[in-house]
Amino acid sequence: MANLAAVVGIGQTKYQTKRGDVSIAGLVREAAVNALQDAGLGWDDVDAVIIGKAPDMFEGVIMPEIYLTDALGCNGKPMLRVHTAGSVGGSTALVAASHVQSGTFKRVLTVTFEKQSESNAMWALSNPQPFSPHVNAGAGGYFAPIIREYMRRSGAPYNAGIKVATKDRLHGARNPLAHLQMPDITMEQVEESPMLWDPIRFLESCPSSDGACAMVICDESLVGESPKKPAWIRGGAMRSEPTMYAGREEVNPQAGRDCAADVYAQAGITNPRKDFDCAEVYVPFSWYEPMWLENLGFAEEGKGWELTMAGATSLDEGGDIPWNCSGGVLSSNAIGASGMIRFAEAARQVRGDAGDHQVEGAKTALGHAYGGGAQFYAMWVVSSEK
Amino acid sequence: MSATDMTEIAIVSFAQTNCVGDAGAANEVELIMPVVSEALGKIGLKNAQDVDFTCSGSCDYQQGAAFAFVFGVDALGAVPPIKESHVEMDAAWALYESILKIRMGQAESALVYGFGKSSPGELPIVLSQQLDPYYLAPLFVDNVSLAAMQARQMLEQGVCSEAEMAEVVSNSRRNAAANNPRAQLSGDVSIEDLLKEDQWLAPLRKHDCCPISDGASAMVICTVEKAKEWGVPYAVIRSIDHRIETHNLGARDLTRSVSTEKAAAATGVGDGPVEVAELYAPFSHQELILKRALGLGDDTSINPSGGVLAGNLMMASGLSRIGEVAQRIIDGSIQRGIAHATSGPCLQHNLVTVLEAA
Amino acid sequence: MSEQREPVTAIETPIYLKYNFTAGEATSRFLSQVKEGRLVGQRCPSCHNVYVPPRGSCASCGIPTSEEVAVSDKGTVESFTIVWIPIPNNPIQPPYIIANLIPDGANMSFIHLMSDCVNEDVHIGQRVQAVWKEREDWDYGMDNIQYFTPIDEPDVPIERIGHMPVEGWGNADSVEGEQP
């Protein structure tokens, strides 16, 4: 029943710790202009704008769509702002796509961003909540115990996370937009970096970046108005579950598995490892690659780490299912944008547009985002074929 | 894209808490769960498992905690996992997102809810941080002062009079007393008595400004086929549209609402009689602006619920306006009505929807 | 004479917003008990799981909870991490343990600190006991418990973590009431 939609333009900014040269408006406009240029279109070709970002405390601007309408050419048009915690970049892409897939609009612009240098993300994530003991756990403190439990269950070698951290930064070195440029990174370097939340070391964690990512999504009928090969949206799904409940499976969350099953069914994916040419998956801490390999059905339960250790997910090692060729969240993390960057990088791959981090002949790719206490999931499948 | 090409959407249920100045010891779950249960229960459903999609509207900064909306998920019975999303806007926009979901065929029904606990913070100051962070927010200009400037312009240009503003308030209180047991402010007060009050933030008097209220509202929507399958009465969402204007207050004519005019044209407000119009006007003079922008005549009953001047559930008030009209169609008192929601300073962003009987 | 000055490229604009937080009914009841040195959770009428601290609802069933259940201040380590980042205004020095702990009688964990232990010996299934502050320092907060410390009791096997009765190992073979 849904209309077919495609990504016809992609724009990003260079990700770095602090973009002191632009305001928040300047940052989002840069990504939007890049996307429109990539699509060969102008502001008047956009029917509606959908933005998304993580908590407003990361910049200290409440409901920023109110302030950003001028920068995004949205005066007189509809503007929506999505907020689903860390998965927001992905869910924003899905909501934007729904504007077209529902037949309501023909062509939309969607932008996600974070300019977290303007506030203090660590503070916003772990500022003392009234009536709770202040343990200053932060995101790493929350995920580390879950990772320990994965290690216990799977018997993975201690350095599976180190392998991921190294691989994703080597991928990032192929991507001029990536925040962390570490072409000479070694596993020894990662292993020797300071331990933060055992077993997560400093170099196994994502950076904090400013940046924005934008896409132009349009109806099948308008695809010919843009010069590049479209990335057809073959499926999209979202799932949520509560943060905590008795008996919650935290290592291999049900919401992630259900979300994947839904999007795979829509796109006709039966064997993810074979049917996808690559994947852009939200891995903010290294160990989440083996964990998500299992959660997303690329590997059997308990065996995700084997794919990682064998180099199956590495472009440099000629793996058969490269993950995060863009460098992933481990190389750039503008929190509100990270989900959309995954979705957009997946689209770049199937358009043959991923420059030095291109997977040869990629036809079908997965974009994945998650957020909150690993409780919100957004995923899409894009393909060069309808 | 004409409305007839798209799946017909029905509103089958609506519920709202009382609007209270301070909900006291009530966390997000305790605010949301009763109203969600009521909205679902009215049509024989139990929790979010019984609908295909859930979408909410809320604002972290209103509560003073990042991720406040995440706690709302605990009120839904989200095990097994559900399809759920959230907008950091009034729940009227969560309704919009849900309509798109249904139109694209990924859902046949949706639960929409909005909630807000404004009492912990100083809402007008909090809202000053919606403004341009480089030029305006550092001035901490509260939204009441901005509305006051707008009212000043209207009065000086002769677009309205203080008596007309007081009439809006008098109608609101009277309607609330007659029709809305959930209202915070209601009663019989004459225009003369209102005008005797001192100005508070000139030219606004205290009563020209909506109160600050804690509470939540919830709604269930579905395809018309689903409503018939459930065997429940419904109101049809004939059309819905929203538009935003420039953030630069100096570049807008604050005495009119261009975005509301655009949305009204796009939704075909004038295509039929408007028996009832529920308008999200947080300030009395803004109701006059909206009435004109929507082309409403004296044969339209405006804000029979008392509107937002009788109780302002920030982040849920827009959804409540839509629910109030839907309720009147469902119970058979009217055939056609419109509802409006707004966001941002001085009516910057406006949503209009036309509802009709089946 | 005019000075050559650098253009302004950034400004600092502190935001001060005051909030008067309320705890929510369930949390208020819980904190009133904590002030008296007691941990009291709530049981879901449908799935019978006991939540500590209670939030007034069972997140999986989506229904309100109200039945109060006293739980022990002894518990089990469900998972943990060793943290190397200091906590502002807390005397505990890194490296310290943040753990997910399930008190006996409850079915879900909460996060707290562990101390007075050998970090490398902390393990899943380990038995711990709350170390409270001095009674006169008790207030409405979980930080009445300074930290949890290991005690000399047999480890809890993986499948029993989260299913220990309020008596702990005291009455392991005769479990009163329904223990989900």
PDB file of N, CA and C in Angstrom, chain B residues 209-275:
ATOM      1  N   CYS B 209      -4.103  35.639  29.781  1.00  0.00           N
ATOM      2  CA  CYS B 209      -3.080  34.615  29.586  1.00  0.00           C
ATOM      3  C   CYS B 209      -3.599  33.290  30.104  1.00  0.00           C
ATOM      4  N   CYS B 210      -3.280  32.221  29.376  1.00  0.00           N
ATOM      5  CA  CYS B 210      -3.735  30.908  29.834  1.00  0.00           C
ATOM      6  C   CYS B 210      -3.038  30.570  31.145  1.00  0.00           C
ATOM      7  N   PRO B 211      -3.677  29.722  31.958  1.00  0.00           N
ATOM      8  CA  PRO B 211      -3.006  29.273  33.177  1.00  0.00           C
ATOM      9  C   PRO B 211      -1.928  28.247  32.817  1.00  0.00           C
ATOM     10  N   ILE B 212      -1.153  27.869  33.797  1.00  0.00           N
ATOM     11  CA  ILE B 212      -0.178  26.801  33.597  1.00  0.00           C
ATOM     12  C   ILE B 212      -0.753  25.552  34.236  1.00  0.00           C
ATOM     13  N   SER B 213      -0.847  24.498  33.464  1.00  0.00           N
ATOM     14  CA  SER B 213      -1.535  23.302  33.946  1.00  0.00           C
ATOM     15  C   SER B 213      -0.687  22.054  33.764  1.00  0.00           C
ATOM     16  N   ASP B 214      -0.872  21.126  34.679  1.00  0.00           N
ATOM     17  CA  ASP B 214      -0.271  19.799  34.552  1.00  0.00           C
ATOM     18  C   ASP B 214      -1.345  18.839  34.079  1.00  0.00           C
ATOM     19  N   GLY B 215      -0.945  17.857  33.275  1.00  0.00           N
ATOM     20  CA  GLY B 215      -1.923  16.854  32.877  1.00  0.00           C
ATOM     21  C   GLY B 215      -1.514  16.139  31.616  1.00  0.00           C
ATOM     22  N   ALA B 216      -2.436  15.354  31.077  1.00  0.00           N
ATOM     23  CA  ALA B 216      -2.152  14.567  29.885  1.00  0.00           C
ATOM     24  C   ALA B 216      -3.444  14.313  29.131  1.00  0.00           C
ATOM     25  N   SER B 217      -3.319  14.053  27.836  1.00  0.00           N
ATOM     26  CA  SER B 217      -4.489  13.616  27.079  1.00  0.00           C
ATOM     27  C   SER B 217      -4.080  12.536  26.103  1.00  0.00           C
ATOM     28  N   ALA B 218      -5.055  11.722  25.712  1.00  0.00           N
ATOM     29  CA  ALA B 218      -4.764  10.583  24.837  1.00  0.00           C
ATOM     30  C   ALA B 218      -5.906  10.379  23.860  1.00  0.00           C
ATOM     31  N   MET B 219      -5.580   9.784  22.729  1.00  0.00           N
ATOM     32  CA  MET B 219      -6.562   9.602  21.649  1.00  0.00           C
ATOM     33  C   MET B 219      -6.245   8.307  20.921  1.00  0.00           C
ATOM     34  N   VAL B 220      -7.275   7.651  20.416  1.00  0.00           N
ATOM     35  CA  VAL B 220      -7.060   6.471  19.575  1.00  0.00           C
ATOM     36  C   VAL B 220      -7.609   6.779  18.195  1.00  0.00           C
ATOM     37  N   ILE B 221      -6.806   6.555  17.169  1.00  0.00           N
ATOM     38  CA  ILE B 221      -7.257   6.728  15.790  1.00  0.00           C
ATOM     39  C   ILE B 221      -7.091   5.418  15.041  1.00  0.00           C
ATOM     40  N   CYS B 222      -7.781   5.296  13.939  1.00  0.00           N
ATOM     41  CA  CYS B 222      -7.686   4.069  13.151  1.00  0.00           C
ATOM     42  C   CYS B 222      -8.285   4.324  11.768  1.00  0.00           C
ATOM     43  N   THR B 223      -8.155   3.344  10.888  1.00  0.00           N
ATOM     44  CA  THR B 223      -8.821   3.467   9.599  1.00  0.00           C
ATOM     45  C   THR B 223     -10.327   3.349   9.834  1.00  0.00           C
ATOM     46  N   VAL B 224     -11.078   3.891   8.899  1.00  0.00           N
ATOM     47  CA  VAL B 224     -12.537   3.811   9.022  1.00  0.00           C
ATOM     48  C   VAL B 224     -12.981   2.339   9.018  1.00  0.00           C
ATOM     49  N   GLU B 225     -12.292   1.517   8.235  1.00  0.00           N
ATOM     50  CA  GLU B 225     -12.611   0.072   8.217  1.00  0.00           C
ATOM     51  C   GLU B 225     -12.467  -0.525   9.617  1.00  0.00           C
ATOM     52  N   LYS B 226     -11.377  -0.148  10.287  1.00  0.00           N
ATOM     53  CA  LYS B 226     -11.117  -0.678  11.626  1.00  0.00           C
ATOM     54  C   LYS B 226     -12.192  -0.220  12.601  1.00  0.00           C
ATOM     55  N   ALA B 227     -12.588   1.046  12.481  1.00  0.00           N
ATOM     56  CA  ALA B 227     -13.617   1.567  13.387  1.00  0.00           C
ATOM     57  C   ALA B 227     -14.908   0.772  13.223  1.00  0.00           C
ATOM     58  N   LYS B 228     -15.222   0.453  11.966  1.00  0.00           N
ATOM     59  CA  LYS B 228     -16.442  -0.336  11.708  1.00  0.00           C
ATOM     60  C   LYS B 228     -16.269  -1.744  12.256  1.00  0.00           C
ATOM     61  N   GLU B 229     -15.069  -2.294  12.105  1.00  0.00           N
ATOM     62  CA  GLU B 229     -14.797  -3.634  12.634  1.00  0.00           C
ATOM     63  C   GLU B 229     -14.962  -3.661  14.147  1.00  0.00           C
ATOM     64  N   TRP B 230     -14.502  -2.612  14.810  1.00  0.00           N
ATOM     65  CA  TRP B 230     -14.637  -2.523  16.269  1.00  0.00           C
ATOM     66  C   TRP B 230     -16.060  -2.173  16.688  1.00  0.00           C
ATOM     67  N   GLY B 231     -16.832  -1.690  15.716  1.00  0.00           N
ATOM     68  CA  GLY B 231     -18.223  -1.342  16.005  1.00  0.00           C
ATOM     69  C   GLY B 231     -18.357  -0.145  16.926  1.00  0.00           C
ATOM     70  N   VAL B 232     -17.490   0.838  16.753  1.00  0.00           N
ATOM     71  CA  VAL B 232     -17.568   2.022  17.613  1.00  0.00           C
ATOM     72  C   VAL B 232     -17.830   3.271  16.772  1.00  0.00           C
ATOM     73  N   PRO B 233     -18.515   4.258  17.368  1.00  0.00           N
ATOM     74  CA  PRO B 233     -18.761   5.497  16.631  1.00  0.00           C
ATOM     75  C   PRO B 233     -17.454   6.269  16.453  1.00  0.00           C
ATOM     76  N   TYR B 234     -17.397   7.085  15.414  1.00  0.00           N
ATOM     77  CA  TYR B 234     -16.142   7.763  15.131  1.00  0.00           C
ATOM     78  C   TYR B 234     -16.378   9.099  14.446  1.00  0.00           C
ATOM     79  N   ALA B 235     -15.335   9.931  14.463  1.00  0.00           N
ATOM     80  CA  ALA B 235     -15.302  11.171  13.694  1.00  0.00           C
ATOM     81  C   ALA B 235     -14.229  10.971  12.624  1.00  0.00           C
ATOM     82  N   VAL B 236     -14.481  11.497  11.428  1.00  0.00           N
ATOM     83  CA  VAL B 236     -13.520  11.348  10.335  1.00  0.00           C
ATOM     84  C   VAL B 236     -12.588  12.555  10.285  1.00  0.00           C
ATOM     85  N   ILE B 237     -11.277  12.281  10.164  1.00  0.00           N
ATOM     86  CA  ILE B 237     -10.325  13.375   9.936  1.00  0.00           C
ATOM     87  C   ILE B 237     -10.346  13.645   8.442  1.00  0.00           C
ATOM     88  N   ARG B 238     -11.062  14.675   8.039  1.00  0.00           N
ATOM     89  CA  ARG B 238     -11.218  14.955   6.613  1.00  0.00           C
ATOM     90  C   ARG B 238      -9.915  15.454   6.008  1.00  0.00           C
ATOM     91  N   SER B 239      -9.209  16.300   6.727  1.00  0.00           N
ATOM     92  CA  SER B 239      -7.949  16.843   6.219  1.00  0.00           C
ATOM     93  C   SER B 239      -7.142  17.397   7.380  1.00  0.00           C
ATOM     94  N   ILE B 240      -5.819  17.454   7.193  1.00  0.00           N
ATOM     95  CA  ILE B 240      -4.936  17.987   8.241  1.00  0.00           C
ATOM     96  C   ILE B 240      -3.700  18.568   7.580  1.00  0.00           C
ATOM     97  N   ASP B 241      -3.278  19.710   8.069  1.00  0.00           N
ATOM     98  CA  ASP B 241      -2.127  20.382   7.458  1.00  0.00           C
ATOM     99  C   ASP B 241      -1.470  21.271   8.506  1.00  0.00           C
ATOM    100  N   HIS B 242      -0.168  21.471   8.394  1.00  0.00           N
ATOM    101  CA  HIS B 242       0.486  22.412   9.299  1.00  0.00           C
ATOM    102  C   HIS B 242       1.572  23.187   8.570  1.00  0.00           C
ATOM    103  N   ARG B 243       1.821  24.433   9.045  1.00  0.00           N
ATOM    104  CA  ARG B 243       2.798  25.312   8.417  1.00  0.00           C
ATOM    105  C   ARG B 243       3.545  26.083   9.484  1.00  0.00           C
ATOM    106  N   ILE B 244       4.820  26.399   9.174  1.00  0.00           N
ATOM    107  CA  ILE B 244       5.611  27.200  10.117  1.00  0.00           C
ATOM    108  C   ILE B 244       6.021  28.507   9.434  1.00  0.00           C
ATOM    109  N   GLU B 245       6.184  29.549  10.220  1.00  0.00           N
ATOM    110  CA  GLU B 245       6.607  30.860   9.689  1.00  0.00           C
ATOM    111  C   GLU B 245       8.019  31.181  10.152  1.00  0.00           C
ATOM    112  N   THR B 246       8.561  32.273   9.644  1.00  0.00           N
ATOM    113  CA  THR B 246       9.892  32.675  10.036  1.00  0.00           C
ATOM    114  C   THR B 246       9.983  32.882  11.555  1.00  0.00           C
ATOM    115  N   HIS B 247      11.147  32.568  12.104  1.00  0.00           N
ATOM    116  CA  HIS B 247      11.375  32.742  13.536  1.00  0.00           C
ATOM    117  C   HIS B 247      11.586  34.212  13.879  1.00  0.00           C
ATOM    118  N   ASN B 248      11.941  34.989  12.881  1.00  0.00           N
ATOM    119  CA  ASN B 248      12.278  36.386  13.113  1.00  0.00           C
ATOM    120  C   ASN B 248      10.994  37.186  13.322  1.00  0.00           C
ATOM    121  N   LEU B 249      10.722  37.545  14.582  1.00  0.00           N
ATOM    122  CA  LEU B 249       9.462  38.223  14.906  1.00  0.00           C
ATOM    123  C   LEU B 249       9.326  39.544  14.147  1.00  0.00           C
ATOM    124  N   GLY B 250      10.456  40.198  13.898  1.00  0.00           N
ATOM    125  CA  GLY B 250      10.399  41.471  13.191  1.00  0.00           C
ATOM    126  C   GLY B 250      10.019  41.327  11.729  1.00  0.00           C
ATOM    127  N   ALA B 251      10.151  40.094  11.191  1.00  0.00           N
ATOM    128  CA  ALA B 251       9.848  39.885   9.778  1.00  0.00           C
ATOM    129  C   ALA B 251       8.435  39.365   9.575  1.00  0.00           C
ATOM    130  N   ARG B 252       7.668  39.230  10.650  1.00  0.00           N
ATOM    131  CA  ARG B 252       6.298  38.753  10.551  1.00  0.00           C
ATOM    132  C   ARG B 252       5.322  39.875  10.887  1.00  0.00           C
ATOM    133  N   ASP B 253       4.138  39.815  10.294  1.00  0.00           N
ATOM    134  CA  ASP B 253       3.052  40.682  10.725  1.00  0.00           C
ATOM    135  C   ASP B 253       2.373  39.935  11.855  1.00  0.00           C
ATOM    136  N   LEU B 254       2.651  40.331  13.078  1.00  0.00           N
ATOM    137  CA  LEU B 254       2.160  39.585  14.228  1.00  0.00           C
ATOM    138  C   LEU B 254       0.660  39.731  14.441  1.00  0.00           C
ATOM    139  N   THR B 255       0.028  40.654  13.692  1.00  0.00           N
ATOM    140  CA  THR B 255      -1.405  40.854  13.900  1.00  0.00           C
ATOM    141  C   THR B 255      -2.232  39.890  13.075  1.00  0.00           C
ATOM    142  N   ARG B 256      -1.567  39.079  12.254  1.00  0.00           N
ATOM    143  CA  ARG B 256      -2.308  38.051  11.530  1.00  0.00           C
ATOM    144  C   ARG B 256      -1.492  36.754  11.553  1.00  0.00           C
ATOM    145  N   SER B 257      -2.131  35.636  11.215  1.00  0.00           N
ATOM    146  CA  SER B 257      -1.428  34.358  11.232  1.00  0.00           C
ATOM    147  C   SER B 257      -1.427  33.757   9.835  1.00  0.00           C
ATOM    148  N   VAL B 258      -0.393  34.103   9.103  1.00  0.00           N
ATOM    149  CA  VAL B 258      -0.293  33.681   7.704  1.00  0.00           C
ATOM    150  C   VAL B 258      -0.250  32.153   7.585  1.00  0.00           C
ATOM    151  N   SER B 259       0.454  31.514   8.502  1.00  0.00           N
ATOM    152  CA  SER B 259       0.568  30.053   8.419  1.00  0.00           C
ATOM    153  C   SER B 259      -0.778  29.389   8.681  1.00  0.00           C
ATOM    154  N   THR B 260      -1.582  29.984   9.566  1.00  0.00           N
ATOM    155  CA  THR B 260      -2.911  29.427   9.814  1.00  0.00           C
ATOM    156  C   THR B 260      -3.784  29.617   8.583  1.00  0.00           C
ATOM    157  N   GLU B 261      -3.646  30.780   7.923  1.00  0.00           N
ATOM    158  CA  GLU B 261      -4.425  31.015   6.683  1.00  0.00           C
ATOM    159  C   GLU B 261      -4.067  29.966   5.640  1.00  0.00           C
ATOM    160  N   LYS B 262      -2.759  29.684   5.513  1.00  0.00           N
ATOM    161  CA  LYS B 262      -2.294  28.689   4.526  1.00  0.00           C
ATOM    162  C   LYS B 262      -2.852  27.307   4.865  1.00  0.00           C
ATOM    163  N   ALA B 263      -2.740  26.933   6.140  1.00  0.00           N
ATOM    164  CA  ALA B 263      -3.214  25.611   6.553  1.00  0.00           C
ATOM    165  C   ALA B 263      -4.726  25.514   6.383  1.00  0.00           C
ATOM    166  N   ALA B 264      -5.439  26.620   6.634  1.00  0.00           N
ATOM    167  CA  ALA B 264      -6.896  26.622   6.477  1.00  0.00           C
ATOM    168  C   ALA B 264      -7.257  26.391   5.013  1.00  0.00           C
ATOM    169  N   ALA B 265      -6.532  27.044   4.122  1.00  0.00           N
ATOM    170  CA  ALA B 265      -6.807  26.862   2.691  1.00  0.00           C
ATOM    171  C   ALA B 265      -6.499  25.437   2.272  1.00  0.00           C
ATOM    172  N   ALA B 266      -5.377  24.917   2.748  1.00  0.00           N
ATOM    173  CA  ALA B 266      -4.962  23.567   2.358  1.00  0.00           C
ATOM    174  C   ALA B 266      -5.931  22.510   2.860  1.00  0.00           C
ATOM    175  N   THR B 267      -6.576  22.756   4.001  1.00  0.00           N
ATOM    176  CA  THR B 267      -7.483  21.748   4.555  1.00  0.00           C
ATOM    177  C   THR B 267      -8.925  21.976   4.146  1.00  0.00           C
ATOM    178  N   GLY B 268      -9.187  23.061   3.442  1.00  0.00           N
ATOM    179  CA  GLY B 268     -10.560  23.305   3.004  1.00  0.00           C
ATOM    180  C   GLY B 268     -11.510  23.628   4.141  1.00  0.00           C
ATOM    181  N   VAL B 269     -11.041  24.427   5.090  1.00  0.00           N
ATOM    182  CA  VAL B 269     -11.898  24.816   6.220  1.00  0.00           C
ATOM    183  C   VAL B 269     -13.206  25.414   5.724  1.00  0.00           C
ATOM    184  N   GLY B 270     -13.084  26.292   4.706  1.00  0.00           N
ATOM    185  CA  GLY B 270     -14.261  27.010   4.220  1.00  0.00           C
ATOM    186  C   GLY B 270     -15.162  26.213   3.303  1.00  0.00           C
ATOM    187  N   ASP B 271     -14.828  24.929   3.066  1.00  0.00           N
ATOM    188  CA  ASP B 271     -15.626  24.122   2.139  1.00  0.00           C
ATOM    189  C   ASP B 271     -16.974  23.711   2.701  1.00  0.00           C
ATOM    190  N   GLY B 272     -17.169  23.964   3.973  1.00  0.00           N
ATOM    191  CA  GLY B 272     -18.444  23.573   4.578  1.00  0.00           C
ATOM    192  C   GLY B 272     -18.671  24.389   5.830  1.00  0.00           C
ATOM    193  N   PRO B 273     -19.822  24.188   6.470  1.00  0.00           N
ATOM    194  CA  PRO B 273     -20.106  24.958   7.694  1.00  0.00           C
ATOM    195  C   PRO B 273     -19.179  24.508   8.825  1.00  0.00           C
ATOM    196  N   VAL B 274     -18.703  25.476   9.584  1.00  0.00           N
ATOM    197  CA  VAL B 274     -17.875  25.144  10.739  1.00  0.00           C
ATOM    198  C   VAL B 274     -18.739  25.350  11.973  1.00  0.00           C
ATOM    199  N   GLU B 275     -19.284  24.269  12.467  1.00  0.00           N
ATOM    200  CA  GLU B 275     -20.192  24.397  13.620  1.00  0.00           C
ATOM    201  C   GLU B 275     -19.410  24.704  14.886  1.00  0.00           C
TER     202      GLU B 275
END
